mmCIF file of C-alpha atoms in Angstrom:
data_model
loop_
_atom_site.group_PDB
_atom_site.id
_atom_site.type_symbol
_atom_site.label_atom_id
_atom_site.label_comp_id
_atom_site.label_asym_id
_atom_site.label_seq_id
_atom_site.Cartn_x
_atom_site.Cartn_y
_atom_site.Cartn_z
ATOM 1 C CA MET A 1 0.105 -0.177 -0.104
ATOM 2 C CA LYS A 2 3.115 2.306 0.005
ATOM 3 C CA PRO A 3 2.398 5.219 -2.680
ATOM 4 C CA ALA A 4 5.049 6.074 -5.225
ATOM 5 C CA GLN A 5 6.704 9.282 -4.196
ATOM 6 C CA GLN A 6 5.052 12.160 -5.890
ATOM 7 C CA LYS A 7 7.696 14.604 -6.122
ATOM 8 C CA LYS A 8 11.152 13.872 -7.450
ATOM 9 C CA PHE A 9 13.763 15.068 -5.825
ATOM 10 C CA ASP A 10 15.475 17.993 -7.350
ATOM 11 C CA LYS A 11 19.096 19.010 -5.754
ATOM 12 C CA ALA A 12 19.195 22.559 -6.977
ATOM 13 C CA SER A 13 15.611 23.214 -5.854
ATOM 14 C CA PHE A 14 16.487 21.695 -2.533
ATOM 15 C CA GLN A 15 19.723 23.662 -1.796
ATOM 16 C CA GLU A 16 17.720 26.729 -2.792
ATOM 17 C CA SER A 17 14.918 25.943 -0.061
ATOM 18 C CA VAL A 18 17.570 25.175 2.481
ATOM 19 C CA LYS A 19 19.110 28.768 1.735
ATOM 20 C CA LYS A 20 16.032 30.246 1.417
ATOM 21 C CA HIS A 21 14.980 29.125 5.030
ATOM 22 C CA LEU A 22 18.411 30.444 6.429
ATOM 23 C CA SER A 23 17.658 33.835 5.432
ATOM 24 C CA ALA A 24 13.709 34.059 5.515
ATOM 25 C CA THR A 25 12.648 31.665 8.571
ATOM 26 C CA TYR A 26 16.271 31.936 10.905
ATOM 27 C CA ALA A 27 17.223 35.563 9.858
ATOM 28 C CA THR A 28 20.979 34.418 8.945
ATOM 29 C CA THR A 29 23.092 33.903 6.194
ATOM 30 C CA VAL A 30 24.963 31.269 4.325
ATOM 31 C CA GLU A 31 28.235 32.548 5.629
ATOM 32 C CA THR A 32 27.065 33.154 9.319
ATOM 33 C CA ALA A 33 24.527 30.482 10.219
ATOM 34 C CA THR A 34 25.336 28.066 12.916
ATOM 35 C CA GLU A 35 25.186 24.232 12.179
ATOM 36 C CA ARG A 36 21.879 24.369 14.164
ATOM 37 C CA GLN A 37 20.300 26.664 11.861
ATOM 38 C CA TRP A 38 21.720 24.493 8.790
ATOM 39 C CA TYR A 39 19.980 21.502 10.314
ATOM 40 C CA LEU A 40 16.755 23.407 11.108
ATOM 41 C CA ALA A 41 16.657 24.982 7.534
ATOM 42 C CA MET A 42 17.345 21.260 5.764
ATOM 43 C CA GLY A 43 14.585 20.137 7.794
ATOM 44 C CA ARG A 44 12.255 22.862 6.526
ATOM 45 C CA ALA A 45 13.225 22.176 2.961
ATOM 46 C CA LEU A 46 12.529 18.317 3.412
ATOM 47 C CA ALA A 47 9.075 19.476 4.987
ATOM 48 C CA GLU A 48 8.476 21.351 1.724
ATOM 49 C CA LEU A 49 9.792 18.267 -0.442
ATOM 50 C CA THR A 50 7.769 15.524 1.571
ATOM 51 C CA THR A 51 4.147 17.527 2.375
ATOM 52 C CA PHE A 52 2.929 16.883 -1.075
ATOM 53 C CA ASP A 53 3.622 13.158 -0.592
ATOM 54 C CA LEU A 54 1.766 13.321 2.693
ATOM 55 C CA LEU A 55 -1.149 14.862 1.320
ATOM 56 C CA GLN A 56 -1.515 12.561 -1.724
ATOM 57 C CA THR A 57 -1.042 9.715 0.719
ATOM 58 C CA GLU A 58 -3.959 11.052 3.070
ATOM 59 C CA ALA A 59 -6.193 11.457 -0.228
ATOM 60 C CA ASP A 60 -5.586 7.861 -1.359
ATOM 61 C CA GLU A 61 -8.775 6.092 -0.901
ATOM 62 C CA ARG A 62 -6.887 2.538 -0.535
ATOM 63 C CA ILE A 63 -5.377 4.737 2.632
ATOM 64 C CA LYS A 64 -8.709 6.258 3.489
ATOM 65 C CA SER A 65 -10.740 2.699 3.663
ATOM 66 C CA ALA A 66 -7.898 1.026 5.492
ATOM 67 C CA LYS A 67 -8.014 -0.118 9.092
ATOM 68 C CA SER A 68 -5.536 1.178 11.032
ATOM 69 C CA VAL A 69 -3.465 -0.125 14.542
ATOM 70 C CA ASN A 70 -3.648 2.673 17.327
ATOM 71 C CA TYR A 71 -1.056 2.265 19.797
ATOM 72 C CA LEU A 72 -1.227 4.017 23.263
ATOM 73 C CA SER A 73 1.726 4.293 25.438
ATOM 74 C CA LEU A 74 2.947 6.028 28.339
ATOM 75 C CA GLU A 75 6.436 5.776 27.135
ATOM 76 C CA PHE A 76 7.809 5.868 23.517
ATOM 77 C CA LEU A 77 11.575 6.031 22.967
ATOM 78 C CA ILE A 78 11.687 6.736 18.996
ATOM 79 C CA GLY A 79 15.295 8.206 18.990
ATOM 80 C CA ARG A 80 16.140 10.826 16.122
ATOM 81 C CA LEU A 81 14.051 10.416 13.200
ATOM 82 C CA THR A 82 15.654 12.569 10.325
ATOM 83 C CA GLY A 83 18.147 10.459 9.365
ATOM 84 C CA ASN A 84 15.800 7.107 9.673
ATOM 85 C CA ASN A 85 13.070 8.980 7.393
ATOM 86 C CA LEU A 86 15.498 9.928 4.605
ATOM 87 C CA ILE A 87 16.729 6.383 4.551
ATOM 88 C CA SER A 88 12.981 5.255 4.364
ATOM 89 C CA MET A 89 12.332 7.728 1.339
ATOM 90 C CA GLY A 90 15.406 6.730 -0.483
ATOM 91 C CA LEU A 91 16.754 10.255 -0.159
ATOM 92 C CA TYR A 92 19.870 9.744 2.303
ATOM 93 C CA GLU A 93 22.216 9.620 -0.466
ATOM 94 C CA GLN A 94 20.922 12.472 -2.505
ATOM 95 C CA VAL A 95 20.500 14.938 0.545
ATOM 96 C CA THR A 96 24.033 13.712 1.556
ATOM 97 C CA ASP A 97 25.473 15.119 -1.612
ATOM 98 C CA ALA A 98 23.244 18.185 -1.779
ATOM 99 C CA MET A 99 24.509 19.494 1.763
ATOM 100 C CA ALA A 100 27.949 18.523 0.716
ATOM 101 C CA GLU A 101 27.823 20.868 -1.870
ATOM 102 C CA LEU A 102 26.430 23.642 0.397
ATOM 103 C CA GLY A 103 29.488 22.666 2.565
ATOM 104 C CA HIS A 104 27.810 20.615 5.413
ATOM 105 C CA ASN A 105 28.546 17.036 6.396
ATOM 106 C CA LEU A 106 24.810 15.629 6.750
ATOM 107 C CA THR A 107 25.955 13.201 9.462
ATOM 108 C CA ASP A 108 27.196 16.049 11.240
ATOM 109 C CA LEU A 109 23.957 17.963 10.878
ATOM 110 C CA LEU A 110 21.893 14.831 12.035
ATOM 111 C CA GLU A 111 23.870 15.137 15.404
ATOM 112 C CA GLU A 112 21.968 18.741 15.785
ATOM 113 C CA GLU A 113 18.467 16.510 15.968
ATOM 114 C CA ARG A 114 17.272 16.631 19.541
ATOM 115 C CA ASP A 115 16.034 13.014 20.834
ATOM 116 C CA PRO A 116 12.396 13.242 21.501
ATOM 117 C CA SER A 117 12.826 11.181 25.008
ATOM 118 C CA LEU A 118 9.611 10.214 25.531
ATOM 119 C CA GLY A 119 9.764 7.919 28.272
ATOM 120 C CA ASN A 120 12.698 6.268 30.048
ATOM 121 C CA GLY A 121 12.481 2.675 29.769
ATOM 122 C CA GLY A 122 11.643 -0.933 28.529
ATOM 123 C CA LEU A 123 7.971 0.249 27.553
ATOM 124 C CA GLY A 124 9.304 2.851 25.181
ATOM 125 C CA ARG A 125 12.000 0.750 23.214
ATOM 126 C CA LEU A 126 8.918 -1.871 23.102
ATOM 127 C CA ALA A 127 6.744 0.868 21.504
ATOM 128 C CA ALA A 128 9.364 2.098 19.169
ATOM 129 C CA CYS A 129 10.106 -1.584 17.903
ATOM 130 C CA PHE A 130 6.660 -2.258 17.516
ATOM 131 C CA MET A 131 5.999 0.815 15.469
ATOM 132 C CA ASP A 132 8.987 0.403 13.425
ATOM 133 C CA SER A 133 7.669 -3.232 12.758
ATOM 134 C CA CYS A 134 4.262 -1.763 11.658
ATOM 135 C CA ALA A 135 5.751 0.766 8.993
ATOM 136 C CA ALA A 136 7.990 -2.020 7.946
ATOM 137 C CA GLN A 137 5.084 -3.999 7.070
ATOM 138 C CA GLU A 138 3.268 -1.201 5.753
ATOM 139 C CA PHE A 139 0.400 -1.187 8.456
ATOM 140 C CA PRO A 140 -1.124 2.220 8.889
ATOM 141 C CA THR A 141 -0.357 2.852 12.600
ATOM 142 C CA VAL A 142 -0.928 5.649 14.895
ATOM 143 C CA ALA A 143 1.247 6.067 18.252
ATOM 144 C CA THR A 144 -0.314 8.295 21.041
ATOM 145 C CA VAL A 145 2.055 8.990 24.055
ATOM 146 C CA PHE A 146 1.228 10.608 27.189
ATOM 147 C CA THR A 147 1.847 10.793 31.051
ATOM 148 C CA THR A 148 -0.398 12.259 33.992
ATOM 149 C CA ASN A 149 0.792 14.446 36.567
ATOM 150 C CA THR A 150 -0.452 15.414 39.898
ATOM 151 C CA VAL A 151 -3.015 17.537 38.596
ATOM 152 C CA TYR A 152 -4.350 15.414 35.988
ATOM 153 C CA SER A 153 -3.616 16.949 32.958
ATOM 154 C CA SER A 154 -2.286 15.106 30.013
ATOM 155 C CA ASN A 155 1.546 15.767 29.320
ATOM 156 C CA LEU A 156 4.144 14.714 26.493
ATOM 157 C CA SER A 157 7.219 14.621 28.750
ATOM 158 C CA LYS A 158 11.059 14.689 28.159
ATOM 159 C CA THR A 159 13.694 12.946 30.369
ATOM 160 C CA VAL A 160 16.642 14.516 31.115
ATOM 161 C CA ALA A 161 19.653 13.384 32.786
ATOM 162 C CA LYS A 162 21.310 15.424 35.414
ATOM 163 C CA LYS A 163 23.890 13.987 37.382
ATOM 164 C CA LYS A 164 23.313 10.482 36.884
ATOM 165 C CA HIS A 165 19.436 11.049 38.011
ATOM 166 C CA GLN A 166 16.434 10.966 35.451
ATOM 167 C CA THR A 167 13.978 13.770 35.908
ATOM 168 C CA HIS A 168 11.002 14.377 33.701
ATOM 169 C CA GLY A 169 10.142 17.910 32.485
ATOM 170 C CA VAL A 170 7.116 18.738 30.501
ATOM 171 C CA VAL A 171 7.412 19.592 26.809
ATOM 172 C CA LEU A 172 3.784 20.150 25.770
ATOM 173 C CA LYS A 173 0.511 19.895 28.156
ATOM 174 C CA VAL A 174 -2.992 19.795 27.286
ATOM 175 C CA THR A 175 -5.120 22.814 28.820
ATOM 176 C CA HIS A 176 -8.288 23.057 28.077
ATOM 177 C CA GLY A 177 -7.955 21.375 24.996
ATOM 178 C CA LYS A 178 -5.003 23.281 23.938
ATOM 179 C CA TRP A 179 -1.321 22.487 23.307
ATOM 180 C CA LEU A 180 0.850 24.611 25.354
ATOM 181 C CA VAL A 181 4.603 24.374 24.931
ATOM 182 C CA GLN A 182 6.744 24.085 28.221
ATOM 183 C CA ASN A 183 10.159 23.654 29.379
#
């Protein structure tokens, strides 16, 4: 049920999109941008490239009428996604070449991605493995992750290692049906 890539990769257009996002989205130049800004601009350019495919996939009648698996977990250790997604889309080598021509190593840029860290243990790894398996088998699958704090509002949390101790900090919090970003 995997749809074909709708839009072919155009290296020159991708590179221009990255440079456009450096200036328009992150208010910096090619010469002064940090590695983090290059990574974020690359991510925006990739989003432009893949959004059309996403919309086409969601409009596909085979997808609309398919049953899906819904996975609910208190933890979900998915790890960093950008490199994995590039491999899954068959774009890793092309993006590596495009970024190299712009003077940046893709492996180094991917180190700028923050790990979602939604949990801290075996259940999170199990959930991630389960989702990867579903994706490999092309099963439509949606994962929902949440924790509950003492005031009973639903949260997505992050695990922070401080002096060899784990602490949890709220990243996204649902309050009266709206998402609030917190650190």
